[in-house]
């Protein structure tokens, strides 16, 4: 042990709540007879944005208000729609969010009152009531797009207005999507109108013009029709959005209408980032949800006066309940992604032809967009993607059921808060996986997965009935949900769910429909408050003990020998324990890997196989004392492009089953001067790069994943720590991207090592201890490598059966009764086999499908991939050795890395060995 070394770095309806709490003491689950419909009366409230602004009634009357600091109220104008304009002055009324004042025309004055009803301003002028809606003043250059003979048609089925904010680092991707749109545009009856604002300095393609253009795309390879050159625009201004959609829908009337908002996105935080705003040097702007609502509602009121048939967000993290609630009365269907969207976005060459199919209705098209998106990224091996099609008419019911579920969950907050915190921590999350407890994180969690964990976890909340109603509402709202393999627990709709009090966003109630009237935030606040009560609970890691060779009084570890480090963990509220392995180099410790420590019951739960229990693979530590151990595997991964390979720091501390192994890197894109700092996620089964996610300093903006080109280069980072605990970084030499980097299985180099054990509590505190040891070469490794050099994967014959045994500590075989039969070569890939394994589980004969993958890395490996529920896979791996018994039967031995040095040994069946080609007789020696 040594100094300085640590891992780098409302009160609401109290009477009813009391009543429910008393009932819960004797009845569980909560009975339904406590007036619950009253709790659902107000389940969301759209932010109104205050009294400053422009408001318009159905009859065309307008109110314009500004703050009047002199009188502490508001001053402005009232225009009845005809006749003179009246002056208006008002101050706060006698109730919250009300106004009281008068309007005057010369000497005559009339009484004026106003109050908010959701986001509708109810105004009384001289006792006459009118409903006013927040609006914006339209920009004539956009809103008054002239029709021409070339735009007139009597049978236009769709007009699609694409609001493309490319005044940022997505300019090149926007131009690529324009090319896709042109290629996919149907030859007739569909018009795509695009407002694109380009950036300066990101891409010089297509003439390198900057500023904004209004385009009408043309099919069949014809050039775009440039409707207007608009100069620099502020795409973060709701007036720009309202004016564009108004002009497009007026000039190109159709049977159906769609609006696509294209750019960066940040869920409830907003969408469309503009980095070059006219008249505001160095300023950046973004449409918030209120802006989106005002812009689209203004356009609808000025044009079609009915909901838009499809609202699509080609931007990151927009499939949130908060977003859907803001537009649920403005559109019929919505498509969006819970997760970040790859840089190339929607596959428009596949999507736009759907709009030309006369057999497809708007609902069908929304669903098919999700399906085409799924097919496109499956072909590209992009596993970190999601896209959902939503029925917006069903979204308010989802909010109502979430409200009720949250309200009732309050009853159990005192005794069930640890389970609630676990659910928040482990639920499917969108954003950088390593930032779950950081204050700057704005968590977005899959709503269905979160509810499953709350009601099916280690200590479930007994609210099955209401959880079932919420799931049913979600099933009706989510028409289609695509998720890639690494997002197997995504179900189509996310929600803002801060895991800690520090992650609450002060501006959330100002922008989100769930921020004011819903009980959702009240429940989260209660959970955080209960957690805070335990903030002083002590956690200890003690009694560290090596189970390994001791030489000269010092512990010695050999790679793959199954050496262990035992320890005790004591204390409440521990949510995760991490293991950090470091090697000494000069005066620094170099971090090689981070991974999570399982609790003792993890392996037993994993043997259950496919299950619906959400917490199957998650740690669940006792609040008293835990006897734990970690394997000192002596195994590392190298990163390689098949030409060169380097050490790097890898993070596998996310215990979500199937989560990528992540690394921090720099991508140098050909033709661009500045590198991009990224997180690269490696598939935990196939060890190939699954995604490349740029890291942003702005937590409101989710970065779109990028796809580096073959000629781009990438460098990785090794984290370092000095003896005083100061962290640093070492950057590797750049390597060509080629087909993407992959991980290679290797043994740790001999030398001095340190393992840090770090416990993380539910409120974000960490407690750690460390142990130092030596790693020396494993003398068996050379023979293992030599045995693999003689192995030809093609010699593993189809239909041969192999009996699996355990190798005991004394080297003797322990029969397991499992028999694996090789069925086929997968995809023609040498060493990749489909295998059927027969075994007995709990007294029942079972069969399971496995995939065996042999690979000659620096250390030869066997990976056994076992498909489980959903799109997930289990993967057992370790160094492999091969040989033949004296009776010529082949054998395969593997040390399983995740099982403390357990060795499996497969022996070919005797019958199959008889099918082997007979040995050639030796030629007699000639005397």
CSV table of C-alpha atoms in Angstrom, one decimal, residues 183 296 320 408 458 533 604 715 853 861 871 883:
chain,number,residue,atom,x,y,z
A,183,UNK,CA,-30.9,9.9,-55.2
A,296,UNK,CA,-44.2,24.5,-35.8
A,320,UNK,CA,-37.7,11.5,-25.3
A,408,UNK,CA,-47.6,5.7,-5.9
A,458,UNK,CA,-33.4,-7.1,-6.7
A,533,UNK,CA,-29.5,10.7,4.4
A,604,UNK,CA,-25.2,-18.2,-10.2
A,715,UNK,CA,-4.2,7.6,-32.0
A,853,UNK,CA,-14.2,-18.5,-32.7
A,861,UNK,CA,-7.7,-17.6,-28.0
A,871,UNK,CA,-30.0,-9.3,-29.3
A,883,UNK,CA,-3.2,-31.4,-29.1
